[in-house]
CSV table of C-alpha atoms in Angstrom, one decimal:
chain,number,residue,atom,x,y,z
P,1,MET,CA,-21.0,-10.9,17.9
P,2,THR,CA,-19.0,-7.7,17.1
P,3,THR,CA,-19.4,-6.5,13.9
P,4,ILE,CA,-16.6,-4.0,12.6
P,5,PRO,CA,-18.4,-1.4,10.7
P,6,HIS,CA,-16.8,1.1,7.9
P,7,TRP,CA,-14.9,4.4,9.7
P,8,ILE,CA,-16.1,7.5,7.7
P,9,ASN,CA,-16.4,11.4,8.4
P,10,GLY,CA,-14.8,10.6,12.1
P,11,SER,CA,-17.4,8.0,13.1
P,12,PRO,CA,-18.3,4.4,12.8
P,13,VAL,CA,-21.0,3.7,9.9
P,14,GLU,CA,-22.3,0.2,10.1
P,15,GLY,CA,-24.0,-2.0,6.4
P,16,THR,CA,-26.0,-4.2,6.0
P,17,GLU,CA,-24.2,-6.7,4.1
P,18,THR,CA,-21.4,-8.8,6.6
P,19,ALA,CA,-18.3,-11.3,6.1
P,20,PRO,CA,-17.0,-13.9,8.7
P,21,VAL,CA,-13.6,-13.0,10.3
P,22,PHE,CA,-11.6,-16.3,11.8
P,23,ASN,CA,-9.5,-16.1,14.7
P,24,PRO,CA,-6.4,-18.6,12.7
P,25,ALA,CA,-5.3,-20.1,15.6
P,26,THR,CA,-8.9,-22.1,16.5
P,27,GLY,CA,-10.7,-21.9,13.0
P,28,ALA,CA,-13.6,-19.9,14.5
P,29,GLU,CA,-15.5,-17.3,13.6
P,30,GLN,CA,-14.8,-13.9,15.9
P,31,ALA,CA,-16.3,-11.6,14.3
P,32,ARG,CA,-18.3,-10.1,11.0
P,33,VAL,CA,-16.8,-7.2,9.3
P,34,VAL,CA,-19.2,-4.5,7.0
P,35,LEU,CA,-19.1,-5.4,3.3
P,36,GLY,CA,-19.5,-1.4,1.7
P,37,ASP,CA,-20.2,-0.5,-2.0
P,38,ALA,CA,-20.1,2.3,-4.3
P,39,SER,CA,-22.4,4.2,-2.1
P,40,ASP,CA,-20.0,3.9,1.1
P,41,VAL,CA,-17.4,4.8,-1.2
P,42,ASP,CA,-19.1,7.7,-2.6
P,43,SER,CA,-20.0,8.5,1.0
P,44,ALA,CA,-16.1,8.2,1.9
P,45,VAL,CA,-14.9,10.6,-1.0
P,46,GLN,CA,-17.8,13.0,-0.3
P,47,ALA,CA,-16.5,13.3,3.3
P,48,ALA,CA,-12.4,13.4,2.5
P,49,ALA,CA,-13.4,16.7,-0.5
P,50,THR,CA,-14.7,18.6,2.1
P,51,ALA,CA,-12.0,17.9,4.6
P,52,PHE,CA,-9.7,18.3,1.9
P,53,GLU,CA,-10.6,21.9,1.4
P,54,SER,CA,-9.3,23.0,5.0
P,55,TRP,CA,-6.2,20.0,5.6
P,56,SER,CA,-5.3,21.2,2.4
P,57,GLU,CA,-4.5,24.6,3.8
P,58,SER,CA,-3.8,23.7,7.2
P,59,SER,CA,0.0,24.9,7.8
P,60,LEU,CA,2.8,22.4,8.0
P,61,SER,CA,3.1,22.5,11.6
P,62,ARG,CA,-0.2,21.8,12.0
P,63,ARG,CA,0.2,18.9,10.2
P,64,THR,CA,3.1,17.6,11.6
P,65,GLN,CA,1.6,18.3,15.3
P,66,VAL,CA,-0.8,15.9,14.5
P,67,MET,CA,2.1,13.1,13.2
P,68,PHE,CA,3.8,13.7,16.2
P,69,ALA,CA,0.5,13.2,18.5
P,70,PHE,CA,-0.2,10.1,16.1
P,71,ARG,CA,3.1,8.9,16.4
P,72,GLN,CA,3.0,8.7,20.4
P,73,LEU,CA,-0.4,7.0,20.4
P,74,LEU,CA,1.1,4.0,18.1
P,75,VAL,CA,3.9,3.8,20.6
P,76,GLU,CA,1.7,4.0,23.8
P,77,HIS,CA,-0.9,1.4,22.5
P,78,GLU,CA,1.7,-1.2,20.5
P,79,GLU,CA,1.1,-4.2,22.6
P,80,GLU,CA,-3.0,-3.5,22.0
P,81,LEU,CA,-2.6,-2.9,18.4
P,82,GLY,CA,-0.4,-5.9,17.8
P,83,ARG,CA,-2.9,-8.2,19.8
P,84,ILE,CA,-5.7,-7.0,17.4
P,85,ILE,CA,-3.5,-8.1,14.2
P,86,SER,CA,-2.5,-11.2,15.8
P,87,ALA,CA,-6.0,-12.6,16.4
P,88,GLU,CA,-7.2,-12.0,12.9
P,89,HIS,CA,-3.9,-12.6,11.1
P,90,GLY,CA,-2.7,-15.4,13.2
P,91,LYS,CA,1.1,-14.1,13.3
P,92,THR,CA,3.0,-13.6,16.7
P,93,VAL,CA,1.9,-11.0,18.8
P,94,ASP,CA,6.0,-10.2,19.0
P,95,ASP,CA,5.9,-10.3,15.0
P,96,ALA,CA,2.9,-7.9,15.1
P,97,ARG,CA,4.8,-5.8,17.1
P,98,GLY,CA,7.9,-5.4,15.3
P,99,GLU,CA,5.4,-4.5,11.7
P,100,ILE,CA,3.9,-1.8,13.8
P,101,THR,CA,7.7,-0.5,14.4
P,102,ARG,CA,8.1,-0.4,11.0
P,103,GLY,CA,5.0,1.4,10.1
P,104,ARG,CA,5.9,3.6,12.9
P,105,GLU,CA,9.1,4.6,11.0
P,106,VAL,CA,7.3,6.2,8.3
P,107,VAL,CA,5.2,8.2,10.7
P,108,GLU,CA,8.8,9.4,11.9
P,109,PHE,CA,10.0,10.4,8.6
P,110,VAL,CA,7.1,12.8,8.0
P,111,CYS,CA,7.2,14.3,11.0
P,112,GLY,CA,10.4,16.0,9.6
P,113,LEU,CA,8.4,16.9,6.2
P,114,GLY,CA,9.2,20.6,6.1
P,115,ASP,CA,13.2,19.5,5.0
P,116,VAL,CA,11.9,17.3,2.5
P,117,LEU,CA,9.2,19.6,1.0
P,118,LYS,CA,11.7,22.8,0.5
P,119,GLY,CA,11.6,24.1,-2.7
P,120,SER,CA,14.3,26.0,-4.7
P,121,PHE,CA,14.9,29.0,-6.0
P,122,SER,CA,16.6,30.8,-8.9
P,123,ASP,CA,17.3,34.2,-8.3
P,124,GLN,CA,17.6,37.0,-11.7
P,125,VAL,CA,17.1,34.0,-14.6
P,126,SER,CA,16.8,37.0,-16.3
P,127,ARG,CA,16.5,40.6,-15.6
P,128,GLY,CA,13.9,41.5,-12.8
P,129,VAL,CA,12.9,37.7,-12.9
P,130,ASP,CA,13.3,34.9,-10.9
P,131,VAL,CA,11.8,31.6,-10.8
P,132,HIS,CA,10.5,28.8,-7.6
P,133,ASN,CA,9.1,25.8,-7.1
P,134,PHE,CA,6.9,23.8,-4.4
P,135,ARG,CA,4.4,21.0,-4.4
P,136,GLN,CA,1.0,20.8,-3.8
P,137,PRO,CA,-1.3,17.7,-2.5
P,138,LEU,CA,-3.6,16.2,-5.0
P,139,GLY,CA,-6.8,15.7,-3.6
P,140,VAL,CA,-8.2,12.6,-2.4
P,141,VAL,CA,-6.4,9.8,-2.6
P,142,ALA,CA,-6.8,5.9,-1.9
P,143,GLY,CA,-4.8,2.8,-0.4
P,144,ILE,CA,-5.6,-0.8,-1.1
P,145,THR,CA,-3.8,-3.1,0.9
P,146,PRO,CA,-3.3,-6.6,1.7
P,147,PHE,CA,-4.0,-9.2,4.8
P,148,ASN,CA,-0.3,-10.2,5.7
P,149,PHE,CA,0.7,-6.4,7.3
P,150,PRO,CA,-2.7,-4.8,8.4
P,151,ALA,CA,-0.9,-2.3,10.1
P,152,MET,CA,2.5,-1.7,8.1
P,153,VAL,CA,1.4,-1.5,4.7
P,154,PRO,CA,-1.3,0.9,5.4
P,155,LEU,CA,1.2,3.5,7.5
P,156,TRP,CA,3.7,3.2,4.5
P,157,MET,CA,0.6,5.2,2.6
P,158,HIS,CA,-2.2,7.1,5.0
P,159,PRO,CA,0.7,9.1,7.1
P,160,MET,CA,2.8,10.1,3.7
P,161,ALA,CA,-0.5,11.2,2.3
P,162,ILE,CA,-1.7,12.4,4.9
P,163,ALA,CA,1.3,15.1,5.8
P,164,THR,CA,1.8,16.2,2.2
P,165,GLY,CA,-2.2,17.8,2.7
P,166,ASN,CA,-3.9,14.8,0.8
P,167,THR,CA,-6.9,13.2,2.4
P,168,PHE,CA,-7.3,9.4,2.4
P,169,ILE,CA,-9.4,6.9,1.9
P,170,LEU,CA,-8.2,3.3,2.9
P,171,LYS,CA,-9.7,0.2,2.3
P,172,PRO,CA,-7.8,-2.7,4.3
P,173,SER,CA,-8.4,-6.8,3.8
P,174,GLU,CA,-11.7,-7.8,4.7
P,175,ARG,CA,-9.7,-10.5,6.4
P,176,ASP,CA,-8.1,-9.0,9.2
P,177,PRO,CA,-9.7,-5.6,9.1
P,178,SER,CA,-9.8,-3.8,13.2
P,179,ALA,CA,-6.1,-3.1,12.5
P,180,ALA,CA,-7.5,0.1,10.2
P,181,ASN,CA,-10.3,1.1,12.3
P,182,PHE,CA,-8.4,1.1,15.5
P,183,VAL,CA,-5.7,3.6,13.7
P,184,ALA,CA,-8.5,5.4,12.1
P,185,GLU,CA,-9.8,6.2,16.3
P,186,LEU,CA,-6.1,7.0,16.8
P,187,TYR,CA,-5.7,9.4,14.6
P,188,LYS,CA,-8.9,11.2,15.5
P,189,ARG,CA,-7.2,11.0,19.2
P,190,ALA,CA,-4.2,12.4,17.8
P,191,GLY,CA,-6.4,15.7,16.7
P,192,LEU,CA,-7.2,15.0,13.0
P,193,PRO,CA,-10.0,16.8,11.6
P,194,ASP,CA,-13.0,14.5,10.7
P,195,GLY,CA,-12.9,13.5,6.9
P,196,VAL,CA,-8.8,13.4,6.9
P,197,PHE,CA,-8.7,9.8,7.7
P,198,ASN,CA,-11.4,6.6,6.2
P,199,VAL,CA,-11.8,3.3,6.2
P,200,VAL,CA,-14.8,1.1,3.7
P,201,HIS,CA,-14.2,-2.2,4.2
P,202,GLY,CA,-14.9,-4.8,1.2
P,203,GLY,CA,-14.2,-6.7,-1.1
P,204,LYS,CA,-14.2,-6.2,-5.4
P,205,PRO,CA,-16.9,-4.1,-5.5
P,206,THR,CA,-15.6,-2.4,-3.1
P,207,VAL,CA,-12.1,-2.0,-4.9
P,208,ASP,CA,-14.0,-1.0,-8.4
P,209,ALA,CA,-15.7,1.5,-7.1
P,210,ILE,CA,-12.4,2.9,-5.8
P,211,LEU,CA,-11.1,2.5,-9.1
P,212,THR,CA,-13.7,4.3,-10.8
P,213,HIS,CA,-14.9,7.0,-8.9
P,214,PRO,CA,-13.9,10.2,-10.3
P,215,GLY,CA,-13.5,11.7,-7.2
P,216,ILE,CA,-10.1,10.0,-6.2
P,217,GLU,CA,-6.9,11.3,-7.6
P,218,ALA,CA,-4.7,8.5,-6.8
P,219,VAL,CA,-4.4,4.6,-5.6
P,220,SER,CA,-1.7,2.9,-3.7
P,221,PHE,CA,-2.2,-1.0,-3.8
P,222,VAL,CA,0.2,-3.8,-2.5
P,223,GLY,CA,-0.9,-7.9,-3.3
P,224,SER,CA,-0.4,-9.7,-6.3
P,225,THR,CA,0.6,-9.1,-9.2
P,226,PRO,CA,-2.5,-10.1,-11.3
P,227,ILE,CA,-4.8,-8.0,-9.3
P,228,ALA,CA,-1.5,-5.0,-9.1
P,229,LYS,CA,-2.1,-5.1,-12.9
P,230,TYR,CA,-5.8,-5.0,-12.8
P,231,VAL,CA,-5.5,-2.0,-10.3
P,232,HIS,CA,-3.2,0.1,-12.3
P,233,GLU,CA,-4.9,-0.9,-15.7
P,234,GLN,CA,-8.2,0.3,-14.5
P,235,ALA,CA,-7.1,3.6,-12.7
P,236,THR,CA,-4.5,5.0,-15.0
P,237,ALA,CA,-7.3,4.6,-17.7
P,238,ARG,CA,-9.4,7.0,-15.3
P,239,GLY,CA,-6.0,9.0,-15.3
P,240,LYS,CA,-5.4,8.5,-11.8
P,241,ARG,CA,-2.0,7.9,-10.5
P,242,VAL,CA,-1.3,4.4,-9.5
P,243,GLN,CA,1.3,2.6,-6.8
P,244,ALA,CA,1.1,-0.8,-7.6
P,245,LEU,CA,3.6,-3.0,-5.5
P,246,GLY,CA,2.9,-7.1,-6.8
P,247,GLY,CA,4.1,-10.3,-5.8
P,248,ALA,CA,7.3,-11.6,-5.2
P,249,LYS,CA,9.9,-14.6,-5.4
P,250,ASN,CA,12.6,-14.1,-3.2
P,251,HIS,CA,16.2,-15.8,-3.5
P,252,ALA,CA,18.7,-15.9,-0.8
P,253,VAL,CA,22.6,-17.3,-2.3
P,254,VAL,CA,24.6,-18.4,-0.3
P,255,LEU,CA,28.0,-18.9,-1.4
P,256,PRO,CA,30.6,-21.6,-0.1
P,257,ASP,CA,32.5,-19.2,1.8
P,258,ALA,CA,29.4,-17.9,4.1
P,259,ASP,CA,29.6,-18.6,8.0
P,260,LEU,CA,26.8,-21.2,7.3
P,261,GLU,CA,25.6,-21.1,10.6
P,262,PHE,CA,24.8,-17.1,10.5
P,263,ALA,CA,23.8,-17.9,7.0
P,264,ALA,CA,21.1,-20.5,7.8
P,265,THR,CA,19.4,-18.5,11.2
P,266,HIS,CA,19.0,-15.6,9.2
P,267,ILE,CA,17.1,-17.4,5.7
P,268,THR,CA,15.1,-19.9,8.7
P,269,ALA,CA,13.8,-16.4,9.8
P,270,GLY,CA,13.2,-14.9,6.7
P,271,ALA,CA,11.9,-18.1,5.0
P,272,TYR,CA,9.3,-19.3,7.8
P,273,GLY,CA,8.9,-15.7,9.8
P,274,SER,CA,5.2,-14.7,9.9
P,275,ALA,CA,4.2,-18.0,8.4
P,276,GLY,CA,6.2,-17.3,5.2
P,277,GLU,CA,3.0,-14.8,4.2
P,278,ARG,CA,5.2,-11.6,3.6
P,279,CYS,CA,5.9,-10.3,-0.4
P,280,MET,CA,9.9,-10.6,1.1
P,281,ALA,CA,9.6,-13.5,2.3
P,282,VAL,CA,12.7,-15.8,1.1
P,283,SER,CA,11.0,-18.6,-0.6
P,284,VAL,CA,14.2,-19.9,-2.3
P,285,ALA,CA,17.6,-20.9,-1.3
P,286,VAL,CA,20.0,-20.9,-3.8
P,287,ALA,CA,22.9,-23.1,-2.6
P,288,VAL,CA,26.4,-22.4,-5.0
P,289,GLY,CA,29.3,-25.2,-5.1
P,290,GLY,CA,30.1,-27.3,-2.0
P,291,ALA,CA,28.0,-25.0,0.2
P,292,ALA,CA,24.5,-27.0,-0.6
P,293,ASP,CA,24.8,-30.1,1.3
P,294,ALA,CA,25.8,-28.5,4.4
P,295,LEU,CA,23.5,-26.2,4.6
P,296,VAL,CA,20.7,-28.3,4.1
P,297,GLU,CA,22.0,-29.7,7.0
P,298,VAL,CA,21.8,-26.6,9.0
P,299,LEU,CA,18.2,-25.7,7.6
P,300,GLU,CA,17.0,-28.8,8.3
P,301,ARG,CA,18.0,-28.4,12.0
P,302,LYS,CA,16.7,-25.2,12.4
P,303,ALA,CA,13.3,-25.7,10.3
P,304,ARG,CA,12.7,-28.7,12.8
P,305,GLY,CA,13.2,-26.3,15.8
P,306,ILE,CA,11.0,-23.8,15.3
P,307,LYS,CA,7.9,-23.9,17.6
P,308,VAL,CA,4.3,-24.0,16.0
P,309,GLY,CA,1.4,-22.2,17.7
P,310,PRO,CA,-0.9,-19.8,18.6
P,311,GLY,CA,0.4,-16.4,17.7
P,312,ASP,CA,-0.4,-15.1,21.4
P,313,VAL,CA,1.2,-17.7,23.1
P,314,ALA,CA,4.7,-16.6,24.6
P,315,GLY,CA,8.0,-18.3,22.9
P,316,THR,CA,5.9,-19.0,19.5
P,317,ASP,CA,8.1,-18.6,16.5
P,318,MET,CA,5.2,-19.3,13.7
P,319,GLY,CA,1.3,-18.8,13.8
P,320,PRO,CA,-1.2,-20.0,11.7
P,321,LEU,CA,-1.8,-19.4,8.6
P,322,VAL,CA,-4.7,-16.5,7.7
P,323,THR,CA,-7.4,-18.7,6.6
P,324,LYS,CA,-8.0,-22.6,5.7
P,325,VAL,CA,-8.1,-21.9,1.9
P,326,ALA,CA,-4.3,-20.7,2.5
P,327,GLN,CA,-3.4,-23.7,4.8
P,328,GLU,CA,-5.0,-26.3,2.1
P,329,ARG,CA,-3.3,-24.3,-0.8
P,330,VAL,CA,0.3,-24.2,1.1
P,331,GLU,CA,0.3,-28.2,1.9
P,332,ASN,CA,-1.2,-28.9,-1.8
P,333,ALA,CA,2.1,-27.1,-3.0
P,334,VAL,CA,4.2,-29.7,-0.6
P,335,GLY,CA,2.7,-32.6,-2.0
P,336,VAL,CA,2.8,-31.4,-5.7
P,337,ALA,CA,6.4,-30.8,-5.4
P,338,ALA,CA,7.2,-33.9,-4.1
P,339,ALA,CA,5.8,-35.3,-6.9
P,340,GLN,CA,7.5,-33.6,-9.4
P,341,GLY,CA,10.7,-34.8,-7.7
P,342,ALA,CA,12.0,-32.4,-5.1
P,343,THR,CA,13.3,-34.1,-1.8
P,344,VAL,CA,10.6,-33.4,1.0
P,345,VAL,CA,13.6,-32.7,4.2
P,346,VAL,CA,11.0,-31.5,6.0
P,347,ASP,CA,7.2,-32.0,6.0
P,348,GLY,CA,4.8,-29.6,7.4
P,349,ARG,CA,1.6,-31.2,6.1
P,350,GLY,CA,-0.9,-32.2,8.6
P,351,LEU,CA,0.2,-30.3,11.6
P,352,LYS,CA,-2.3,-30.0,14.7
P,353,ILE,CA,-1.4,-28.1,18.0
P,354,ASP,CA,-3.1,-29.4,21.0
P,355,GLY,CA,-6.2,-27.6,21.8
P,356,HIS,CA,-6.3,-25.6,18.7
P,357,GLU,CA,-7.2,-28.6,16.6
P,358,ASP,CA,-9.2,-26.4,14.1
P,359,GLY,CA,-6.8,-23.8,13.5
P,360,PHE,CA,-5.0,-23.3,10.3
P,361,PHE,CA,-1.6,-24.2,11.2
P,362,THR,CA,0.7,-25.7,9.0
P,363,GLY,CA,4.9,-26.3,10.1
P,364,PRO,CA,7.5,-25.3,8.4
P,365,SER,CA,8.3,-27.1,4.9
P,366,LEU,CA,12.2,-27.5,3.6
P,367,LEU,CA,12.5,-29.1,-0.2
P,368,ASP,CA,15.6,-29.7,-1.6
P,369,HIS,CA,16.6,-30.1,-5.3
P,370,VAL,CA,14.0,-28.1,-6.8
P,371,THR,CA,14.7,-26.8,-10.1
P,372,THR,CA,13.1,-23.6,-12.1
P,373,GLU,CA,10.4,-25.8,-13.7
P,374,MET,CA,8.4,-26.9,-10.6
P,375,ASP,CA,5.4,-25.7,-9.2
P,376,ALA,CA,6.7,-24.5,-6.2
P,377,TYR,CA,9.7,-22.5,-7.7
P,378,GLN,CA,7.7,-20.8,-10.7
P,379,GLU,CA,4.5,-19.9,-7.9
P,380,GLU,CA,4.4,-17.6,-5.5
P,381,LEU,CA,3.2,-20.1,-2.2
P,382,PHE,CA,3.1,-17.3,0.2
P,383,GLY,CA,4.0,-19.8,3.1
P,384,PRO,CA,5.9,-21.2,4.9
P,385,VAL,CA,7.8,-23.0,2.2
P,386,LEU,CA,11.5,-22.9,1.7
P,387,ALA,CA,12.9,-24.4,-1.9
P,388,ILE,CA,16.6,-25.2,-2.6
P,389,VAL,CA,18.0,-24.8,-5.5
P,390,ARG,CA,21.5,-25.7,-6.2
P,391,ALA,CA,23.8,-23.7,-9.0
P,392,ASP,CA,28.0,-23.9,-9.7
P,393,SER,CA,28.4,-20.6,-9.3
P,394,LEU,CA,27.9,-16.9,-8.5
P,395,ASP,CA,27.4,-16.2,-12.1
P,396,GLN,CA,25.1,-19.0,-12.6
P,397,ALA,CA,22.9,-18.1,-9.3
P,398,ILE,CA,22.9,-14.3,-10.6
P,399,ASP,CA,21.7,-15.8,-14.4
P,400,LEU,CA,18.5,-18.0,-12.6
P,401,ILE,CA,17.4,-14.7,-10.8
P,402,ASN,CA,17.4,-12.8,-13.9
P,403,ALA,CA,15.7,-15.1,-15.6
P,404,ASN,CA,12.7,-14.8,-13.2
P,405,PRO,CA,9.9,-12.8,-13.7
P,406,TYR,CA,9.6,-11.0,-10.2
P,407,GLY,CA,12.1,-9.0,-8.9
P,408,ASN,CA,10.7,-7.9,-5.4
P,409,GLY,CA,14.3,-9.1,-3.0
P,410,THR,CA,17.1,-10.7,-2.9
P,411,ALA,CA,20.1,-11.7,-0.6
P,412,LEU,CA,23.3,-12.7,-0.8
P,413,PHE,CA,25.5,-14.2,2.0
P,414,THR,CA,29.0,-14.6,1.4
P,415,ALA,CA,32.9,-13.4,3.1
P,416,SER,CA,33.7,-11.8,-0.1
P,417,GLY,CA,33.5,-7.8,-1.1
P,418,GLU,CA,33.9,-8.5,-4.6
P,419,ALA,CA,31.8,-10.6,-4.7
P,420,ALA,CA,28.8,-8.7,-3.3
P,421,ARG,CA,29.5,-5.7,-5.4
P,422,ARG,CA,29.6,-8.0,-8.7
P,423,PHE,CA,25.8,-9.3,-7.1
P,424,GLN,CA,24.6,-6.6,-6.4
P,425,ARG,CA,25.5,-4.3,-9.4
P,426,ASN,CA,24.3,-7.0,-12.0
P,427,ILE,CA,21.1,-8.4,-10.0
P,428,LYS,CA,17.9,-7.3,-11.8
P,429,VAL,CA,16.2,-7.3,-8.5
P,430,GLY,CA,14.9,-4.2,-6.8
P,431,MET,CA,16.1,-4.1,-3.6
P,432,VAL,CA,18.7,-6.5,-2.4
P,433,GLY,CA,20.7,-7.4,1.0
P,434,ILE,CA,23.9,-8.3,1.3
P,435,ASN,CA,24.3,-10.9,4.5
P,436,VAL,CA,20.6,-9.4,5.2
P,437,PRO,CA,17.7,-11.7,4.1
P,438,VAL,CA,15.1,-9.4,4.4
P,439,PRO,CA,16.3,-6.2,2.7
P,440,VAL,CA,13.1,-3.8,3.4
P,441,PRO,CA,15.3,-0.7,3.5
P,442,MET,CA,14.4,2.5,6.2
P,443,SER,CA,11.3,5.0,5.3
P,444,TYR,CA,13.9,7.6,4.3
P,445,TYR,CA,14.5,5.3,1.7
P,446,SER,CA,11.7,3.8,-1.1
P,447,PHE,CA,10.4,0.2,-1.1
P,448,GLY,CA,9.4,-1.4,-4.6
P,449,GLY,CA,10.9,-4.1,-6.9
P,450,TRP,CA,11.5,-4.5,-9.9
P,451,LYS,CA,9.4,-6.6,-13.4
P,452,ASP,CA,6.6,-8.1,-12.0
P,453,SER,CA,6.7,-7.0,-8.4
P,454,LEU,CA,6.1,-3.3,-9.3
P,455,ILE,CA,3.8,-2.6,-11.9
P,456,GLY,CA,4.0,1.3,-13.2
P,457,ASP,CA,7.2,3.1,-11.6
P,458,SER,CA,5.8,4.2,-8.8
P,459,PRO,CA,7.7,3.1,-4.8
P,460,VAL,CA,6.4,3.5,-1.9
P,461,HIS,CA,7.1,5.9,0.8
P,462,GLY,CA,10.9,7.6,1.2
P,463,PRO,CA,11.1,10.5,-1.3
P,464,GLU,CA,9.1,8.5,-4.2
P,465,GLY,CA,6.2,8.6,-2.1
P,466,ILE,CA,6.5,12.5,-1.3
P,467,ARG,CA,6.7,12.6,-5.0
P,468,PHE,CA,3.7,10.4,-5.5
P,469,TYR,CA,1.3,12.2,-3.0
P,470,THR,CA,2.2,15.5,-4.4
P,471,ARG,CA,2.2,17.7,-7.8
P,472,PRO,CA,5.3,20.0,-8.7
P,473,LYS,CA,4.6,23.8,-9.6
P,474,VAL,CA,7.1,26.0,-10.9
P,475,VAL,CA,6.1,29.6,-10.6
P,476,THR,CA,8.1,32.5,-12.5
P,477,THR,CA,7.5,36.5,-10.6
P,478,ARG,CA,8.7,39.5,-12.0
P,479,TRP,CA,8.3,42.8,-10.0
P,480,PRO,CA,9.0,45.9,-12.0
P,481,GLN,CA,9.2,49.5,-10.7
P,482,PRO,CA,6.2,51.7,-10.9
P,483,ALA,CA,8.2,53.8,-13.4
P,484,GLN,CA,10.3,50.9,-15.4
P,485,GLN,CA,8.9,50.6,-18.7
P,486,VAL,CA,9.2,46.8,-20.2
P,487,THR,CA,8.8,45.6,-23.4
P,488,ALA,CA,7.1,42.6,-24.3
P,489,GLY,CA,8.5,40.4,-27.4
P,490,PHE,CA,6.5,38.6,-29.5
P,491,ASN,CA,8.8,35.2,-30.3
P,492,PHE,CA,9.4,32.3,-27.5
P,493,PRO,CA,10.7,34.0,-24.2
P,494,THR,CA,14.4,33.9,-23.3
P,495,SER,CA,16.5,34.4,-20.9
P,496,ASN,CA,17.9,37.3,-22.0
């Protein structure tokens, strides 16, 4: 049985305690991953701190050259990395390749970092005095990332941190850890010095060691809201910068003037893609007015047409859930919804795939007549369950979404520019799609929600990501002529 080690200072590092890594399509244990502790985190910090001394002084050209090479290796090994992700997460290989592509876009963004990092210069702010500013790296930084995007979410973090001169420690999910080690090897092949990128596997003890280690300057986190709050509280109490992205309950509003076939096609993909295991998944469709019955009819047809199976089989639309616990939680939620009065239009429970009877499969479920009091609406199910809530008007739909504690993503399907403008201005959500179900922004914009979907005020990647991993410095200079006499005042200096 393969054991997945840490990656510290450019080499694999074994450990004593391990945990199982399953193949979600078969339910079988396929590997063991080492579980780190405070000593492993400390070893990674020491390696990263040593590497920071030289890496932070390397030229911008040198850093971007490494990123160009790393980007090319991601292209060349996309299929291999996609299959690694599929085997441990369960998502289809095509879906895994898609997440690699979206992560690679961040690498492409930092390849042009020279323009983003340009400072400003003010000439002659006072007689013979100039002012300029620039940004410098923080030091050793860390990322704690979730299971649902084992390549993409870390790629939102470490390329930006490394390209700006920091060194990085990644703590990936122990459920699908192999992608992190594969990426570490690609970095080494790209010419990244040892110690600049490190991987420490583990559970809560590893997380706590990262949050409390005095040698780590900043922590990036993506996961559930309760853990995001814990990470933010623990790390900020110790003076660290924190990016902490939490959960979501994303709504897609459908107006009567929308093309229902178009809307249903995209909502179906947004709800059931990656088995619903993504923070930007559409989990609630808000059918407005006369759109409801017709929309449910089309959504039912499309849900029943989804092909569920192993992620590495061609033609599969949706793979299994990541663990048996996740499968049981999702199927229980469908039963609770029915007991609370929801109409189960499509029931995905009890699905068995020939030859993979022990896999963690559940089919797509579609629930109608869901109310905001039901558990299926209030909880982030993180599975292939789409709840339909009915509203009388667009304004009522907006009020419903704004009352939800989450504010990650939302979408509106309509043919009306006026309705779209009203929606995007009045909605209290960080990322908005108009006829786009999953409005994940491009890498040169920042990703982050509102309310309980973002703890603190630091989104990831884009301009906000650059600011997070660097600190500004302002320099005021005077170069007097040797013979020039310059008086000094004892009052507060001015621009006179």
